[in-house]
Tab-separated table of C-alpha atoms in Angstrom:
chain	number	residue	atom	x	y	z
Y	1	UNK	CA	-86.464	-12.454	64.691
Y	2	UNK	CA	-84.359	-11.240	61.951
Y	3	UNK	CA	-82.063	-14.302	61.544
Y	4	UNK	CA	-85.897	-15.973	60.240
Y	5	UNK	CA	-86.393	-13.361	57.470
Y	6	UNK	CA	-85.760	-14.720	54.059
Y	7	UNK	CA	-83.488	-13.063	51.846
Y	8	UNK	CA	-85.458	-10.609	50.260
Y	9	UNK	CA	-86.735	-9.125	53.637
Y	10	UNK	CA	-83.366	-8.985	55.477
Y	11	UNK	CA	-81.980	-7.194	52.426
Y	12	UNK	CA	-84.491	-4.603	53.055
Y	13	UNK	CA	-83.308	-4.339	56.332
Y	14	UNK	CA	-79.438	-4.606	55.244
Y	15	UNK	CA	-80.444	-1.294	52.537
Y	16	UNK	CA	-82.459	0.449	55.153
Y	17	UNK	CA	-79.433	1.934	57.615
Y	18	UNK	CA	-78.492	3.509	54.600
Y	19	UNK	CA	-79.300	7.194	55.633
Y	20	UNK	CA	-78.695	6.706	59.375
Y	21	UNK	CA	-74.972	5.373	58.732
Y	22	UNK	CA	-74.514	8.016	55.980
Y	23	UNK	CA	-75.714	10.807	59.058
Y	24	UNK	CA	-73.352	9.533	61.717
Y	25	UNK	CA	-69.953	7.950	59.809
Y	26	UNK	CA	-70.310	10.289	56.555
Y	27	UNK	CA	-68.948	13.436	58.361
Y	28	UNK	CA	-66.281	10.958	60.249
Y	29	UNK	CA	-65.130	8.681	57.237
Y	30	UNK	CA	-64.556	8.226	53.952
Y	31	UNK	CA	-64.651	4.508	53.135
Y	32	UNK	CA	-63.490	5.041	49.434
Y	33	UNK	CA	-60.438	3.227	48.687
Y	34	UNK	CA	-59.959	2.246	52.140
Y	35	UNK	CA	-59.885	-1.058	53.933
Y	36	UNK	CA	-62.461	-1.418	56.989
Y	37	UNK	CA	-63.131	-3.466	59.879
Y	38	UNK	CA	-66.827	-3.440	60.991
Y	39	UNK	CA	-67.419	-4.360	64.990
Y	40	UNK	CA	-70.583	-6.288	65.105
Y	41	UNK	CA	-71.240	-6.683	61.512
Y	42	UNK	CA	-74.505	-9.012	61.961
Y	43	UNK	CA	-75.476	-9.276	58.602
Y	44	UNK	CA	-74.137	-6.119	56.605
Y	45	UNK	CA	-75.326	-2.785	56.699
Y	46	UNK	CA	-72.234	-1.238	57.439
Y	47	UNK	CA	-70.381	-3.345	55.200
Y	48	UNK	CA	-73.159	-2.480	52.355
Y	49	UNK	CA	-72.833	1.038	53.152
Y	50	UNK	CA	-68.885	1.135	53.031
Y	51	UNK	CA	-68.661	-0.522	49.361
Y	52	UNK	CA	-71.456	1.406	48.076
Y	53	UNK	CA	-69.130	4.680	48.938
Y	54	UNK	CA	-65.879	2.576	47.058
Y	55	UNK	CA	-64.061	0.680	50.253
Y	56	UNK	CA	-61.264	-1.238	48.963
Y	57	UNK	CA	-61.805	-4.206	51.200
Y	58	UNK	CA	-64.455	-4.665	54.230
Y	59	UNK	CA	-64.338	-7.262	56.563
Y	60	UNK	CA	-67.201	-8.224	59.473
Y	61	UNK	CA	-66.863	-9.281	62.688
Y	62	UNK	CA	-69.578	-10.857	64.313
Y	63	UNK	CA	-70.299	-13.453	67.882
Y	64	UNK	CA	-73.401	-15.075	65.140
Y	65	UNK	CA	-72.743	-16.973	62.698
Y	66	UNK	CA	-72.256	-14.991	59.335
Y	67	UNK	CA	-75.012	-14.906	56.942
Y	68	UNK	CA	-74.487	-13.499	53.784
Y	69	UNK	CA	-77.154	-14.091	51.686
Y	70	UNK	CA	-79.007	-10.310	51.877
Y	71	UNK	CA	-75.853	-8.531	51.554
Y	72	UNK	CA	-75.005	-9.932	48.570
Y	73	UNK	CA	-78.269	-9.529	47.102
Y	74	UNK	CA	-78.343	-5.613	48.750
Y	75	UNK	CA	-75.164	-5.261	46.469
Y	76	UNK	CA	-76.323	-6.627	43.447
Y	77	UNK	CA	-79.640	-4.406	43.605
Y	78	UNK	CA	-76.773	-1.529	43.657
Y	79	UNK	CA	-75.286	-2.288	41.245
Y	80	UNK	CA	-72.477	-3.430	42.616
Y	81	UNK	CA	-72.508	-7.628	42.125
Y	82	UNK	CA	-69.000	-7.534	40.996
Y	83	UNK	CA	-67.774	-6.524	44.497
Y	84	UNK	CA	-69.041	-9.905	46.141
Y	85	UNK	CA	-64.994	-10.259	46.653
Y	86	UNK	CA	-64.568	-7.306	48.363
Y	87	UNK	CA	-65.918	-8.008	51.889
Y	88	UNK	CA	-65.863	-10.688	54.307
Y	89	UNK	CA	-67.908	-11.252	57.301
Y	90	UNK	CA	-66.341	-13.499	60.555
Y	91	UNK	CA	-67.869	-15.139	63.287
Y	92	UNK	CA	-65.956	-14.288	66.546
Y	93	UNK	CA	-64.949	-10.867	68.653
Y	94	UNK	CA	-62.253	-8.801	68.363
Y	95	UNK	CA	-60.494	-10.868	71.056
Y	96	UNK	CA	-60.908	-13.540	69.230
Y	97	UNK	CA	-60.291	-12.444	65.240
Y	98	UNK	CA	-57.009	-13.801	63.379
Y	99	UNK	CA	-54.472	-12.452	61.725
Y	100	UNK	CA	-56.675	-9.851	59.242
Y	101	UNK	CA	-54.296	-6.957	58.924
Y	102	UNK	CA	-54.946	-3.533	59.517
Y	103	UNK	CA	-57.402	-0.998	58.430
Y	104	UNK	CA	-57.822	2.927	57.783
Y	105	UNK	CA	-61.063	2.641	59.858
Y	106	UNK	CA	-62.324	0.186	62.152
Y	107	UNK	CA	-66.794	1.423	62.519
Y	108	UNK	CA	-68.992	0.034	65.183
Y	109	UNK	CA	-72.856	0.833	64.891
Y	110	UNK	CA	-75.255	0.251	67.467
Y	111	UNK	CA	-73.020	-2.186	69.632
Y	112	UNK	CA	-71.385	-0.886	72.712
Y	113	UNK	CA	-74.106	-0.334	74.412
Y	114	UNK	CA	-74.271	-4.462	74.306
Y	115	UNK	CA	-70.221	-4.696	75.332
Y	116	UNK	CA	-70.158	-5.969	78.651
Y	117	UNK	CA	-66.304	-5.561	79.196
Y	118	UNK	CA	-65.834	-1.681	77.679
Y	119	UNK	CA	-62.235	-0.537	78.193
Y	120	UNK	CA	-60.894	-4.378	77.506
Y	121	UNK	CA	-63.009	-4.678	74.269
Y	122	UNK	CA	-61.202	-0.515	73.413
Y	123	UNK	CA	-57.909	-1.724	74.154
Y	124	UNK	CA	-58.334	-4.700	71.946
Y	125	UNK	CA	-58.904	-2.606	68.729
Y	126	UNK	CA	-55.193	-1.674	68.717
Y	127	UNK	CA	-53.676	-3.873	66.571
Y	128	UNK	CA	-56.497	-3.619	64.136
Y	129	UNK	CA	-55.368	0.245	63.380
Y	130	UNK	CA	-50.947	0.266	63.520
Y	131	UNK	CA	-50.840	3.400	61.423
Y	132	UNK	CA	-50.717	7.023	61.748
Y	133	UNK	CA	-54.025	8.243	59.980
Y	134	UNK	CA	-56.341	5.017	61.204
Y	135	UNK	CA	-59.456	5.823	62.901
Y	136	UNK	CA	-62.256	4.292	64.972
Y	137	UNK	CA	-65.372	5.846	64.442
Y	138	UNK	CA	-68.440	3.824	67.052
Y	139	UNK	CA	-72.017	5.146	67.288
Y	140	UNK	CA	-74.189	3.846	70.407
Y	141	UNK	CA	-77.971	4.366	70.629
Y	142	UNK	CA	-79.998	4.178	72.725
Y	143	UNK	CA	-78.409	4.256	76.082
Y	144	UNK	CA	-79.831	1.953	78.788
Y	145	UNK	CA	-80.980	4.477	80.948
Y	146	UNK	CA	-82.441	6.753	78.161
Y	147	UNK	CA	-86.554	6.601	77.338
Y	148	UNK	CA	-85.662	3.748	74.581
Y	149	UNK	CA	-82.819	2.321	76.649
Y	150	UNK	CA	-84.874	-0.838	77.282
Y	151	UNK	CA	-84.456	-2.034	73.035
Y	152	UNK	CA	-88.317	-3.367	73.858
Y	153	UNK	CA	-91.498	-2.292	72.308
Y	154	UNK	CA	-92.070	-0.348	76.060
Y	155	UNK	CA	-93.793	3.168	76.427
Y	156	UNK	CA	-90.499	5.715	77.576
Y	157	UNK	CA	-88.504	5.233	80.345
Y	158	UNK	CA	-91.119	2.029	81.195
Y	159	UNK	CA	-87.917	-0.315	82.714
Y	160	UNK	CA	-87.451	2.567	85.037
Y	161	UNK	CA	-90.704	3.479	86.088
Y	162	UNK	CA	-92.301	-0.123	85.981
Y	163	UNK	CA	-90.966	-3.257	87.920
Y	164	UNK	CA	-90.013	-5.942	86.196
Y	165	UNK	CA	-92.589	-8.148	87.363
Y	166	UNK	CA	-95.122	-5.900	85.831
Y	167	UNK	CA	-92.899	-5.382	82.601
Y	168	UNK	CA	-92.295	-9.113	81.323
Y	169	UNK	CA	-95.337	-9.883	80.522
Y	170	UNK	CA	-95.694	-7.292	78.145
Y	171	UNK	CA	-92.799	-8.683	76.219
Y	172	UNK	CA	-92.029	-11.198	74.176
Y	173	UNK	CA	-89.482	-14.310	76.077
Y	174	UNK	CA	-86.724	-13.999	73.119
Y	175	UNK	CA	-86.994	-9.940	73.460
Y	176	UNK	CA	-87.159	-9.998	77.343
Y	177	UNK	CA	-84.225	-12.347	77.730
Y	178	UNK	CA	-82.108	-10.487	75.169
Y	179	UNK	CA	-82.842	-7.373	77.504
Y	180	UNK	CA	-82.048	-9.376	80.529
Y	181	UNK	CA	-78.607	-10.133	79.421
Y	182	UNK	CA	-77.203	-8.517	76.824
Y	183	UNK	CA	-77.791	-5.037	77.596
Y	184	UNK	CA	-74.471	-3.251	79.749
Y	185	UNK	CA	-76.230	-0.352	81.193
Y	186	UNK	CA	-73.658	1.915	79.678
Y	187	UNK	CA	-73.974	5.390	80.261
Y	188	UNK	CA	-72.017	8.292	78.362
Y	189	UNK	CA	-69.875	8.107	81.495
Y	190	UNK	CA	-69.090	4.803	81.459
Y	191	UNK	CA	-68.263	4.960	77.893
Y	192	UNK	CA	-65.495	8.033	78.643
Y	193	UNK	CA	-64.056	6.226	81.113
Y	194	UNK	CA	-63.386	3.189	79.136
Y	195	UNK	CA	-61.744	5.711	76.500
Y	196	UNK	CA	-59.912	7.562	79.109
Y	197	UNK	CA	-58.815	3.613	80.519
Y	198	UNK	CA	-57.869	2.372	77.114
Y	199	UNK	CA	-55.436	5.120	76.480
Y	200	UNK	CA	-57.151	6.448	73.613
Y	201	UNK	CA	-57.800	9.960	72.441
Y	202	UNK	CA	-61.222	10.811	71.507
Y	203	UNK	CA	-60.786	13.219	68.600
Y	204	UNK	CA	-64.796	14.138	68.502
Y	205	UNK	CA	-68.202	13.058	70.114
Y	206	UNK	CA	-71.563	14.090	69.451
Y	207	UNK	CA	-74.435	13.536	71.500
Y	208	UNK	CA	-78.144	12.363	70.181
Y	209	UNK	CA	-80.474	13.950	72.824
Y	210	UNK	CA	-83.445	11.559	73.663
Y	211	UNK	CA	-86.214	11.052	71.602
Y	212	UNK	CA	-88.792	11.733	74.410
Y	213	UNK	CA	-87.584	14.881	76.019
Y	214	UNK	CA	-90.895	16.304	75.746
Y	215	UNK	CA	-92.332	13.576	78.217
Y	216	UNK	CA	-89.281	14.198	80.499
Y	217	UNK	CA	-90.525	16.518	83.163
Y	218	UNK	CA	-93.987	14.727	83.184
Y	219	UNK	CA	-92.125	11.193	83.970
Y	220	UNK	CA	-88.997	11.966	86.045
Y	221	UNK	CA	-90.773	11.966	89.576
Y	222	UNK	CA	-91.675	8.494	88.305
Y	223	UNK	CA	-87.906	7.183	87.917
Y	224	UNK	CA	-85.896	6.741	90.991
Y	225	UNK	CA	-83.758	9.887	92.070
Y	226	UNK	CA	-80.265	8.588	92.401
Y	227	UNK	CA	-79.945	8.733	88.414
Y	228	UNK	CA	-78.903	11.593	86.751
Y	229	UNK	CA	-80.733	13.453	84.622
Y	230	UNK	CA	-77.848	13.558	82.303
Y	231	UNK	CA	-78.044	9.705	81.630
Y	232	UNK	CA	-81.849	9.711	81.609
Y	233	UNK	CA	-81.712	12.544	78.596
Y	234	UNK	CA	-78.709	11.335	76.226
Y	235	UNK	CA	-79.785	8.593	74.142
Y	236	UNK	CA	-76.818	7.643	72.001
Y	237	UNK	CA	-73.422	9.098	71.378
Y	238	UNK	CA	-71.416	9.328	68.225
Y	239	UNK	CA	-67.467	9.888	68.109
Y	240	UNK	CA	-63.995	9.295	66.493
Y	241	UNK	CA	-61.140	7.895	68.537
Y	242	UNK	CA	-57.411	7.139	67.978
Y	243	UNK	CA	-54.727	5.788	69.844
Y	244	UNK	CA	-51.349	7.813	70.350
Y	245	UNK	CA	-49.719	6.077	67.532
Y	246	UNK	CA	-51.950	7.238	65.098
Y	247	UNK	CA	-51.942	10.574	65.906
């Protein structure tokens, strides 16, 4: 698991969202000079990615314990050692997080789609973003009912067209109990209505069609009817979202 890695490897990992972060919060943020809150920080990528493009101040939330170590040695291979002040990483939830202030932007990558509690967890963002102009930008991929939905090494759409009995074998116990449990189900639906719920305005949203769309037709008769071919097909979403206030 990644929390074994040594330092050097998990940096690699910390570096390597690089390009996917810079393809789905570039055209939504601008990080320089701002302060950020980062949903789900685990052990930097976002926060790497934000001081690399000149935040002012960065600070990660996290339910693990905060390790630091590769992010500080992913900043000093940029160049950028003398900005070990500028973030901070926290272990709790946003239910949970002190007194930090507010931010321009609060990001979330790659972490709804593990929220179990969706419009409560929105709603809680609020006093993170008090000012007209603050933003929350979240990215979510890959859906649990899309071909990768599963977050196992499993063949497309294989925890909908295989029973479980015949599926947890395949897999290892840390992965299969981390996809017994921690997983919402969240479909782009589900995800609306918790932004509809939360009183929020949702300013843009792109969708990330699935991966396997070519295997589609040959594998729906396979998956059970009663779900939609919409959910089966979008595989992650990308948006911006404000509250009234900060309109």
């Amino acid at each position: 698991m990644l929390e074994d890695l040594p330092t050097a490897e998990l940096a690699a990992y910390v570096r390597k969202w690089d390009g996917h972060l810079t393809r789905y919060f570039g055209p939504r943020m601008d990080p320089a000079g701002k302060r950020i809150l980062v949903i789900g920080s685990q052990f930097g990528p976002e926060i790497l990615w934000a001081l690399k493009r000149g935040a002012a101040r960065v600070v990660g939330v996290d339910p693990a314990p905060a390790r630091t170590d590769a992010l500080e040695a992913a900043l000093v291979e940029a160049g950028l050692g003398d900005r070990l002040d500028a973030f901070e990483m926290i272990s709790g939830t946003t239910h949970t997080l002190g007194d930090v202030g507010g931010f321009d932007y609060v990001m979330s990558n790659n972490v709804f789609e593990h929220i179990h509690d969706l419009a409560h967890t929105l709603m809680s963002l609020r006093r993170f973003v008090p000012a007209r102009g603050n933003r929350i930008v979240i990215f979510a991929d890959p859906l649990f009912y899309s071909s990768a939905g599963h977050h196992l090494r499993a063949g497309p759409w294989e925890h909908l067209t295989r029973s479980a009995a015949e599926l947890e074998p395949t897999v290892p116990p840390r992965q299969w109990e981390a996809y017994r449990t921690q997983l919402n189900g969240m479909t782009i639906t589900d995800f609306l209505g918790a932004v509809r719920d939360s009183g929020m305005i949702l300013l843009d949203l792109g969708i990330v069609p699935d991966r396997a769309m070519d295997r589609f037709a040959e594998l729906r008769p396979l998956i059970s009817p009663g779900l939609k071919p919409m959910d089966l097909c979008c595989e992650g979403i990308a948006c911006t979202l404000a509250f009234p206030e900060n309109i």
